[in-house]
mmCIF file of C-alpha atoms in Angstrom:
data_model
loop_
_atom_site.group_PDB
_atom_site.id
_atom_site.type_symbol
_atom_site.label_atom_id
_atom_site.label_comp_id
_atom_site.label_asym_id
_atom_site.label_seq_id
_atom_site.Cartn_x
_atom_site.Cartn_y
_atom_site.Cartn_z
ATOM 1 C CA GLY A 1 29.077 -3.395 -23.226
ATOM 2 C CA TYR A 2 26.369 -4.205 -20.682
ATOM 3 C CA GLY A 3 26.472 -6.742 -17.886
ATOM 4 C CA ASN A 4 24.762 -7.344 -14.535
ATOM 5 C CA ARG A 5 25.896 -10.496 -12.740
ATOM 6 C CA VAL A 6 24.233 -11.303 -9.438
ATOM 7 C CA LEU A 7 25.289 -14.170 -7.161
ATOM 8 C CA GLY A 8 23.822 -14.830 -3.735
ATOM 9 C CA ALA A 9 22.627 -17.228 -1.090
ATOM 10 C CA ASP A 10 19.794 -17.093 1.407
ATOM 11 C CA GLY A 11 18.398 -19.443 4.005
ATOM 12 C CA ASN A 12 16.200 -19.988 7.018
ATOM 13 C CA ILE A 13 17.289 -22.045 10.023
ATOM 14 C CA ALA A 14 14.725 -23.307 12.535
ATOM 15 C CA LEU A 15 16.568 -23.499 15.845
ATOM 16 C CA THR A 16 13.472 -24.648 17.735
ATOM 17 C CA ALA A 17 9.748 -24.872 17.000
ATOM 18 C CA GLN A 18 9.452 -21.170 17.944
ATOM 19 C CA ASP A 19 12.894 -19.706 17.136
ATOM 20 C CA SER A 20 14.456 -19.121 13.736
ATOM 21 C CA ILE A 21 17.101 -17.068 11.984
ATOM 22 C CA ALA A 22 17.163 -15.987 8.337
ATOM 23 C CA PHE A 23 19.979 -14.576 6.227
ATOM 24 C CA THR A 24 20.611 -13.243 2.739
ATOM 25 C CA ALA A 25 23.957 -12.384 1.118
ATOM 26 C CA VAL A 26 24.141 -11.185 -2.494
ATOM 27 C CA HIS A 27 26.951 -9.671 -4.560
ATOM 28 C CA ALA A 28 26.475 -7.877 -7.898
ATOM 29 C CA THR A 29 28.936 -6.790 -10.572
ATOM 30 C CA THR A 30 27.590 -4.307 -13.106
ATOM 31 C CA ARG A 31 28.757 -2.435 -16.189
ATOM 32 C CA TYR A 32 26.664 -0.044 -18.288
ATOM 33 C CA PRO A 33 27.561 1.253 -21.770
ATOM 34 C CA GLU A 34 29.102 4.703 -21.380
ATOM 35 C CA PRO A 35 26.298 6.677 -23.142
ATOM 36 C CA ILE A 36 23.628 5.042 -20.953
ATOM 37 C CA ALA A 37 25.710 5.469 -17.802
ATOM 38 C CA ARG A 38 26.146 9.198 -18.452
ATOM 39 C CA GLU A 39 22.485 9.674 -19.355
ATOM 40 C CA GLN A 40 21.201 7.891 -16.226
ATOM 41 C CA GLY A 41 23.880 9.098 -13.819
ATOM 42 C CA GLN A 42 25.353 5.623 -13.322
ATOM 43 C CA PRO A 43 29.009 4.940 -12.463
ATOM 44 C CA LEU A 44 31.376 4.630 -15.409
ATOM 45 C CA GLY A 45 33.128 1.332 -15.958
ATOM 46 C CA ARG A 46 32.670 -1.778 -13.884
ATOM 47 C CA PHE A 47 31.434 -1.431 -10.296
ATOM 48 C CA ASP A 48 30.354 -3.759 -7.461
ATOM 49 C CA GLY A 49 27.815 -3.800 -4.685
ATOM 50 C CA SER A 50 26.283 -6.075 -2.071
ATOM 51 C CA LEU A 51 22.991 -6.824 -0.323
ATOM 52 C CA LEU A 52 23.050 -8.284 3.186
ATOM 53 C CA ARG A 53 20.242 -9.208 5.556
ATOM 54 C CA PHE A 54 20.032 -11.004 8.898
ATOM 55 C CA ALA A 55 16.933 -11.598 11.031
ATOM 56 C CA ALA A 56 16.143 -13.501 14.232
ATOM 57 C CA ARG A 57 12.583 -14.202 15.339
ATOM 58 C CA HIS A 58 10.624 -15.907 18.120
ATOM 59 C CA ASP A 59 7.025 -16.934 17.312
ATOM 60 C CA ALA A 60 4.867 -18.331 20.091
ATOM 61 C CA ARG A 61 1.220 -18.262 21.111
ATOM 62 C CA GLU A 62 1.605 -15.374 23.569
ATOM 63 C CA TRP A 63 4.904 -13.689 22.663
ATOM 64 C CA ASP A 64 6.425 -12.691 19.320
ATOM 65 C CA TYR A 65 9.664 -10.733 19.173
ATOM 66 C CA GLY A 66 12.677 -10.341 16.973
ATOM 67 C CA ALA A 67 15.299 -8.148 15.370
ATOM 68 C CA SER A 68 16.612 -7.652 11.843
ATOM 69 C CA TRP A 69 19.350 -5.775 10.021
ATOM 70 C CA ARG A 70 19.813 -5.214 6.309
ATOM 71 C CA GLN A 71 21.806 -3.081 3.923
ATOM 72 C CA ARG A 72 22.162 -2.380 0.205
ATOM 73 C CA SER A 73 25.389 -0.695 -0.799
ATOM 74 C CA PRO A 74 25.374 2.226 -3.294
ATOM 75 C CA GLY A 75 26.863 0.055 -6.032
ATOM 76 C CA PHE A 76 24.385 -2.807 -5.782
ATOM 77 C CA ARG A 77 22.241 -3.405 -8.882
ATOM 78 C CA ALA A 78 19.755 -6.218 -9.539
ATOM 79 C CA ASP A 79 18.273 -5.115 -12.858
ATOM 80 C CA LEU A 80 15.967 -8.126 -13.055
ATOM 81 C CA GLY A 81 15.201 -8.219 -9.340
ATOM 82 C CA PHE A 82 12.735 -5.318 -8.990
ATOM 83 C CA LEU A 83 14.809 -3.546 -6.310
ATOM 84 C CA THR A 84 14.277 0.198 -6.616
ATOM 85 C CA ARG A 85 16.404 1.489 -3.696
ATOM 86 C CA VAL A 86 20.053 1.198 -2.717
ATOM 87 C CA ASP A 87 22.443 3.085 -0.433
ATOM 88 C CA PHE A 88 20.837 2.376 2.950
ATOM 89 C CA ARG A 89 21.323 0.483 6.194
ATOM 90 C CA GLU A 90 18.326 -0.425 8.339
ATOM 91 C CA ALA A 91 17.857 -1.980 11.777
ATOM 92 C CA ASP A 92 14.610 -2.765 13.582
ATOM 93 C CA LEU A 93 13.309 -4.391 16.752
ATOM 94 C CA PHE A 94 9.776 -5.545 17.586
ATOM 95 C CA ALA A 95 7.808 -7.324 20.292
ATOM 96 C CA GLU A 96 4.144 -8.345 20.564
ATOM 97 C CA ARG A 97 2.098 -9.745 23.453
ATOM 98 C CA THR A 98 -1.178 -11.574 22.719
ATOM 99 C CA TRP A 99 -3.999 -12.596 25.052
ATOM 100 C CA TRP A 100 -6.537 -15.182 23.871
ATOM 101 C CA GLY A 101 -10.148 -15.259 25.027
ATOM 102 C CA ASP A 102 -12.190 -18.337 25.873
ATOM 103 C CA GLY A 103 -15.110 -17.413 23.603
ATOM 104 C CA THR A 104 -17.353 -16.147 26.415
ATOM 105 C CA GLY A 105 -15.783 -12.783 27.312
ATOM 106 C CA TRP A 106 -15.588 -9.336 25.716
ATOM 107 C CA TYR A 107 -12.625 -10.277 23.523
ATOM 108 C CA ASP A 108 -11.508 -13.219 21.436
ATOM 109 C CA ARG A 109 -8.005 -11.881 20.868
ATOM 110 C CA LEU A 110 -6.187 -8.889 22.342
ATOM 111 C CA SER A 111 -2.657 -7.853 21.403
ATOM 112 C CA VAL A 112 -0.237 -4.980 21.954
ATOM 113 C CA SER A 113 2.982 -4.529 19.992
ATOM 114 C CA ALA A 114 5.861 -2.072 19.808
ATOM 115 C CA SER A 115 8.544 -1.651 17.170
ATOM 116 C CA TRP A 116 11.578 0.563 16.525
ATOM 117 C CA GLU A 117 13.283 1.216 13.207
ATOM 118 C CA ARG A 118 16.202 3.347 12.066
ATOM 119 C CA GLU A 119 17.546 3.838 8.561
ATOM 120 C CA GLU A 120 20.577 5.739 7.267
ATOM 121 C CA ASP A 121 22.595 5.977 4.079
ATOM 122 C CA PHE A 122 26.232 4.911 3.714
ATOM 123 C CA ALA A 123 27.355 8.498 4.380
ATOM 124 C CA GLY A 124 25.777 8.306 7.848
ATOM 125 C CA ASN A 125 22.782 10.572 7.151
ATOM 126 C CA VAL A 126 19.528 9.508 8.808
ATOM 127 C CA THR A 127 16.968 8.777 6.077
ATOM 128 C CA GLY A 128 14.201 7.500 8.334
ATOM 129 C CA ARG A 129 13.332 6.578 11.894
ATOM 130 C CA GLU A 130 10.176 5.277 13.491
ATOM 131 C CA PHE A 131 8.759 4.143 16.814
ATOM 132 C CA ARG A 132 5.359 2.454 16.603
ATOM 133 C CA VAL A 133 2.840 1.180 19.147
ATOM 134 C CA ARG A 134 -0.086 -0.876 17.897
ATOM 135 C CA GLY A 135 -3.108 -2.423 19.582
ATOM 136 C CA ARG A 136 -5.548 -4.967 18.156
ATOM 137 C CA TRP A 137 -8.892 -6.168 19.513
ATOM 138 C CA ASN A 138 -10.988 -9.015 18.095
ATOM 139 C CA GLY A 139 -14.423 -9.500 19.584
ATOM 140 C CA PRO A 140 -17.964 -10.715 18.982
ATOM 141 C CA LEU A 141 -19.632 -10.480 15.547
ATOM 142 C CA GLN A 142 -16.234 -11.030 13.896
ATOM 143 C CA SER A 143 -15.385 -7.452 14.866
ATOM 144 C CA VAL A 144 -11.843 -6.114 14.804
ATOM 145 C CA VAL A 145 -10.300 -2.786 15.846
ATOM 146 C CA PHE A 146 -6.736 -1.624 15.103
ATOM 147 C CA LEU A 147 -5.155 1.445 16.719
ATOM 148 C CA ASN A 148 -1.753 2.465 15.415
ATOM 149 C CA TRP A 149 0.462 5.308 16.709
ATOM 150 C CA GLU A 150 3.728 6.226 14.996
ATOM 151 C CA ARG A 151 6.407 8.768 15.774
ATOM 152 C CA GLY A 152 9.206 9.211 13.297
ATOM 153 C CA ALA A 153 10.803 11.112 10.452
ATOM 154 C CA ARG A 154 11.498 10.623 6.728
ATOM 155 C CA ARG A 155 14.107 12.275 4.520
ATOM 156 C CA PHE A 156 12.885 13.782 1.254
ATOM 157 C CA SER A 157 14.866 15.938 -1.175
ATOM 158 C CA GLY A 158 17.660 16.364 1.366
ATOM 159 C CA THR A 159 15.389 17.416 4.264
ATOM 160 C CA LEU A 160 14.270 15.332 7.244
ATOM 161 C CA PHE A 161 10.512 15.760 7.750
ATOM 162 C CA ASP A 162 8.339 14.701 10.683
ATOM 163 C CA ALA A 163 6.285 11.544 10.109
ATOM 164 C CA ASP A 164 4.062 11.269 13.199
ATOM 165 C CA ARG A 165 0.762 9.516 12.439
ATOM 166 C CA VAL A 166 -2.272 7.972 14.142
ATOM 167 C CA GLU A 167 -4.537 5.402 12.469
ATOM 168 C CA LEU A 168 -7.774 3.780 13.603
ATOM 169 C CA PHE A 169 -9.488 0.953 11.714
ATOM 170 C CA ALA A 170 -12.657 -0.885 12.728
ATOM 171 C CA ASN A 171 -14.687 -3.583 10.997
ATOM 172 C CA VAL A 172 -17.772 -5.474 12.151
ATOM 173 C CA ARG A 173 -19.954 -8.203 10.610
ATOM 174 C CA PRO A 174 -23.342 -8.048 12.379
ATOM 175 C CA THR A 175 -24.767 -10.671 9.989
ATOM 176 C CA GLY A 176 -23.264 -13.195 7.646
ATOM 177 C CA ALA A 177 -24.251 -11.029 4.670
ATOM 178 C CA PHE A 178 -23.258 -7.526 5.840
ATOM 179 C CA THR A 179 -19.990 -5.888 6.914
ATOM 180 C CA SER A 180 -19.173 -2.297 7.808
ATOM 181 C CA SER A 181 -15.754 -0.684 8.185
ATOM 182 C CA LEU A 182 -14.201 2.680 8.997
ATOM 183 C CA ARG A 183 -10.618 3.897 8.665
ATOM 184 C CA ILE A 184 -9.437 7.235 10.101
ATOM 185 C CA GLU A 185 -5.844 8.365 9.628
ATOM 186 C CA THR A 186 -4.182 11.669 10.451
ATOM 187 C CA GLY A 187 -0.694 12.995 10.900
ATOM 188 C CA ASP A 188 2.348 14.425 9.173
ATOM 189 C CA THR A 189 2.925 14.148 5.451
ATOM 190 C CA ILE A 190 5.100 15.874 2.843
ATOM 191 C CA ASP A 191 3.996 18.449 0.299
ATOM 192 C CA ALA A 192 6.275 16.936 -2.331
ATOM 193 C CA ASP A 193 5.696 19.611 -5.003
ATOM 194 C CA ASN A 194 6.824 22.382 -2.656
ATOM 195 C CA VAL A 195 9.165 20.297 -0.433
ATOM 196 C CA ARG A 196 7.645 21.324 2.887
ATOM 197 C CA GLN A 197 5.941 19.856 5.918
ATOM 198 C CA ALA A 198 2.192 19.233 5.700
ATOM 199 C CA ARG A 199 -0.643 17.573 7.626
ATOM 200 C CA GLU A 200 -3.156 15.071 6.304
ATOM 201 C CA TRP A 201 -6.603 13.775 7.255
ATOM 202 C CA THR A 202 -8.081 10.674 5.595
ATOM 203 C CA ILE A 203 -11.475 9.129 6.414
ATOM 204 C CA SER A 204 -12.669 5.987 4.610
ATOM 205 C CA PRO A 205 -16.003 4.336 5.494
ATOM 206 C CA GLY A 206 -17.294 1.334 3.566
ATOM 207 C CA ILE A 207 -19.830 -1.487 3.519
ATOM 208 C CA THR A 208 -20.271 -4.845 1.784
ATOM 209 C CA TRP A 209 -23.620 -6.591 1.352
ATOM 210 C CA ASN A 210 -24.524 -10.003 -0.049
ATOM 211 C CA PHE A 211 -28.112 -10.099 -1.329
ATOM 212 C CA GLY A 212 -28.700 -13.836 -1.391
ATOM 213 C CA ALA A 213 -26.324 -16.163 -3.189
ATOM 214 C CA HIS A 214 -26.000 -14.179 -6.439
ATOM 215 C CA LEU A 215 -25.767 -10.408 -5.832
ATOM 216 C CA PHE A 216 -22.884 -8.605 -4.066
ATOM 217 C CA LEU A 217 -22.641 -4.863 -3.364
ATOM 218 C CA GLN A 218 -19.641 -2.891 -2.099
ATOM 219 C CA LEU A 219 -19.710 0.848 -1.356
ATOM 220 C CA ASP A 220 -16.575 2.804 -0.428
ATOM 221 C CA GLU A 221 -16.019 6.476 0.312
ATOM 222 C CA THR A 222 -12.728 8.302 0.900
ATOM 223 C CA TRP A 223 -12.204 11.902 2.025
ATOM 224 C CA GLN A 224 -8.702 13.352 2.113
ATOM 225 C CA ARG A 225 -7.524 16.807 3.186
ATOM 226 C CA VAL A 226 -3.976 18.202 3.206
ATOM 227 C CA THR A 227 -3.025 21.419 5.002
ATOM 228 C CA VAL A 228 0.155 23.488 5.336
ATOM 229 C CA GLY A 229 0.466 25.773 8.343
ATOM 230 C CA GLY A 230 -3.207 25.194 9.144
ATOM 231 C CA ARG A 231 -4.366 26.369 5.693
ATOM 232 C CA GLU A 232 -5.949 23.941 3.242
ATOM 233 C CA LEU A 233 -3.778 23.005 0.262
ATOM 234 C CA PHE A 234 -5.751 20.146 -1.241
ATOM 235 C CA ARG A 235 -8.868 18.068 -0.683
ATOM 236 C CA ALA A 236 -10.273 15.066 -2.528
ATOM 237 C CA ARG A 237 -13.267 12.787 -2.394
ATOM 238 C CA VAL A 238 -13.639 9.397 -4.077
ATOM 239 C CA SER A 239 -16.951 7.487 -4.108
ATOM 240 C CA GLN A 240 -17.045 3.993 -5.544
ATOM 241 C CA ALA A 241 -19.756 1.372 -6.019
ATOM 242 C CA ARG A 242 -18.994 -2.197 -7.051
ATOM 243 C CA VAL A 243 -21.814 -4.596 -7.969
ATOM 244 C CA VAL A 244 -21.312 -8.254 -8.904
ATOM 245 C CA HIS A 245 -24.042 -10.586 -10.087
ATOM 246 C CA GLN A 246 -22.961 -14.237 -10.015
ATOM 247 C CA PHE A 247 -25.296 -16.009 -12.441
ATOM 248 C CA ASP A 248 -23.874 -19.451 -11.656
ATOM 249 C CA LEU A 249 -20.518 -21.133 -11.070
ATOM 250 C CA ARG A 250 -19.424 -20.313 -14.623
ATOM 251 C CA GLN A 251 -20.348 -16.679 -15.206
ATOM 252 C CA PHE A 252 -20.685 -13.302 -13.509
ATOM 253 C CA LEU A 253 -21.283 -9.666 -14.444
ATOM 254 C CA ARG A 254 -19.468 -6.862 -12.607
ATOM 255 C CA ALA A 255 -20.033 -3.109 -12.705
ATOM 256 C CA ILE A 256 -17.774 -0.447 -11.152
ATOM 257 C CA VAL A 257 -18.691 3.233 -10.920
ATOM 258 C CA GLN A 258 -16.191 5.672 -9.392
ATOM 259 C CA TYR A 259 -16.740 9.406 -8.975
ATOM 260 C CA ARG A 260 -13.843 11.700 -8.001
ATOM 261 C CA THR A 261 -13.769 15.347 -6.988
ATOM 262 C CA THR A 262 -10.676 17.349 -6.064
ATOM 263 C CA ARG A 263 -10.041 20.923 -5.049
ATOM 264 C CA SER A 264 -6.550 22.389 -4.886
ATOM 265 C CA ARG A 265 -5.260 25.802 -3.819
ATOM 266 C CA PRO A 266 -2.635 26.795 -6.429
ATOM 267 C CA GLU A 267 -2.318 30.264 -4.873
ATOM 268 C CA ARG A 268 -0.803 28.585 -1.796
ATOM 269 C CA TRP A 269 1.931 26.832 -3.761
ATOM 270 C CA LEU A 270 5.405 28.267 -3.377
ATOM 271 C CA ALA A 271 5.730 28.343 -7.157
ATOM 272 C CA CYS A 272 2.962 27.474 -9.600
ATOM 273 C CA PRO A 273 4.347 25.750 -12.712
ATOM 274 C CA PRO A 274 3.033 26.518 -16.219
ATOM 275 C CA ASP A 275 0.726 23.491 -15.997
ATOM 276 C CA CYS A 276 -0.689 24.604 -12.649
ATOM 277 C CA PRO A 277 -3.899 22.588 -12.099
ATOM 278 C CA ASP A 278 -7.367 24.075 -11.983
ATOM 279 C CA ASP A 279 -8.681 24.620 -8.502
ATOM 280 C CA ARG A 280 -11.599 22.216 -9.070
ATOM 281 C CA SER A 281 -11.756 18.995 -11.074
ATOM 282 C CA THR A 282 -14.116 16.027 -11.274
ATOM 283 C CA GLY A 283 -13.858 12.614 -12.872
ATOM 284 C CA LEU A 284 -16.082 9.638 -13.563
ATOM 285 C CA PHE A 285 -14.935 6.084 -14.271
ATOM 286 C CA ILE A 286 -17.319 3.322 -15.381
ATOM 287 C CA GLN A 287 -16.445 -0.292 -16.128
ATOM 288 C CA LEU A 288 -18.659 -3.219 -17.092
ATOM 289 C CA LEU A 289 -17.094 -6.697 -17.146
ATOM 290 C CA TYR A 290 -18.545 -10.076 -18.126
ATOM 291 C CA SER A 291 -16.699 -13.299 -17.283
ATOM 292 C CA TYR A 292 -17.464 -16.817 -18.474
ATOM 293 C CA LYS A 293 -15.539 -19.889 -17.311
ATOM 294 C CA LEU A 294 -16.014 -22.724 -19.761
ATOM 295 C CA ASN A 295 -13.978 -25.069 -17.547
ATOM 296 C CA PRO A 296 -11.231 -24.674 -14.921
ATOM 297 C CA ARG A 297 -8.719 -24.067 -17.737
ATOM 298 C CA THR A 298 -10.675 -21.840 -20.114
ATOM 299 C CA LEU A 299 -11.858 -18.313 -19.312
ATOM 300 C CA VAL A 300 -13.356 -15.473 -21.324
ATOM 301 C CA PHE A 301 -13.412 -11.791 -20.248
ATOM 302 C CA ALA A 302 -15.264 -9.084 -22.150
ATOM 303 C CA GLY A 303 -16.053 -5.554 -21.108
ATOM 304 C CA VAL A 304 -16.146 -1.814 -21.706
ATOM 305 C CA THR A 305 -14.724 1.150 -19.766
ATOM 306 C CA GLU A 306 -15.393 4.866 -20.031
ATOM 307 C CA GLU A 307 -13.746 7.872 -18.393
ATOM 308 C CA ARG A 308 -15.139 11.400 -18.146
ATOM 309 C CA ALA A 309 -13.527 14.502 -16.664
ATOM 310 C CA ALA A 310 -14.225 18.174 -16.027
ATOM 311 C CA THR A 311 -12.335 21.170 -14.631
ATOM 312 C CA GLY A 312 -13.466 24.422 -13.136
ATOM 313 C CA GLY A 313 -16.970 23.147 -12.383
ATOM 314 C CA GLY A 314 -17.782 22.393 -16.037
ATOM 315 C CA PRO A 315 -19.720 19.392 -17.399
ATOM 316 C CA LEU A 316 -18.241 15.906 -17.479
ATOM 317 C CA ASP A 317 -16.883 15.388 -20.990
ATOM 318 C CA PRO A 318 -15.870 11.959 -22.366
ATOM 319 C CA GLU A 319 -12.107 11.434 -22.298
ATOM 320 C CA SER A 320 -11.807 7.816 -23.389
ATOM 321 C CA ARG A 321 -13.843 4.714 -24.076
ATOM 322 C CA SER A 322 -12.461 1.238 -24.671
ATOM 323 C CA TRP A 323 -13.759 -2.248 -25.322
ATOM 324 C CA PHE A 324 -11.736 -5.326 -24.488
ATOM 325 C CA ILE A 325 -11.876 -9.101 -24.666
ATOM 326 C CA LYS A 326 -9.495 -11.655 -23.187
ATOM 327 C CA LEU A 327 -9.358 -15.367 -23.899
ATOM 328 C CA ALA A 328 -7.306 -17.528 -21.546
ATOM 329 C CA TYR A 329 -6.462 -21.213 -21.701
ATOM 330 C CA ALA A 330 -4.077 -23.139 -19.466
ATOM 331 C CA TRP A 331 -2.200 -26.158 -20.783
ATOM 332 C CA VAL A 332 -1.494 -28.729 -18.080
ATOM 333 C CA PRO A 333 0.788 -31.654 -18.996
#
């Protein structure tokens, strides 16, 4: 009693060396067995749906711009196509201007872009809208800086919430062996458990370091804080170290250590469920992995992982430990 037939066509047409159009048109006919349809809230009997997309784009050295439109009707299903959303129409416009340096000035590449996007369901309700301005600077020492400003809204649980955000990312490589990066992001978010507007701060510094030809180190740190009405609801910190020792072309040893701490404020929830979390929790994740490549077709992985956790400021107790081994071989005719 089940069937999902999908038939479609898509293509890309190069009008010139810089201009192109792309299209997609798909139709689906679906039928679910009645018990499954009732259990999952699917339509009863046979139903149809379509997916349509059209895009036009201009790509050149100094100017990029384009427009696109797409829709997925409420009855469209592609059960083997990994499409998780239907019932929306979306249109967007974008333009980007790029300036190229000559290798002697304060920039190698400089660009500014703007984009607009609007999304609604088939009933005409706005499910999302966004206007974005983005700047990018590439300069000496392989440095790059992104600045992104967004103003928009997103619908969640029947309510349209603000989605204004600002993001700054910078990365620099002062030497061939060392890089340093920093990401700062702040703006509106959604307190999904309580279905209300919230604000979020995220700061993520990190470094990578190559010690010679064999040893690689990566350190990352992330701080996140969520507030509602100016009062803290949640904060988290994740510290991670990743070390790789490359013995030779065939084998390496990798270690990952991640430490997590979170603090929530259950008393500021609108309703605390029976499994309301503790106000403080910590976690530790450790993984050790050894890899040996016998030849380009044969690979062996072996390793061990361990997780520890604690709540309420208590000690870190073991939660799980696992050993694994993977043997891979590729047959090439």
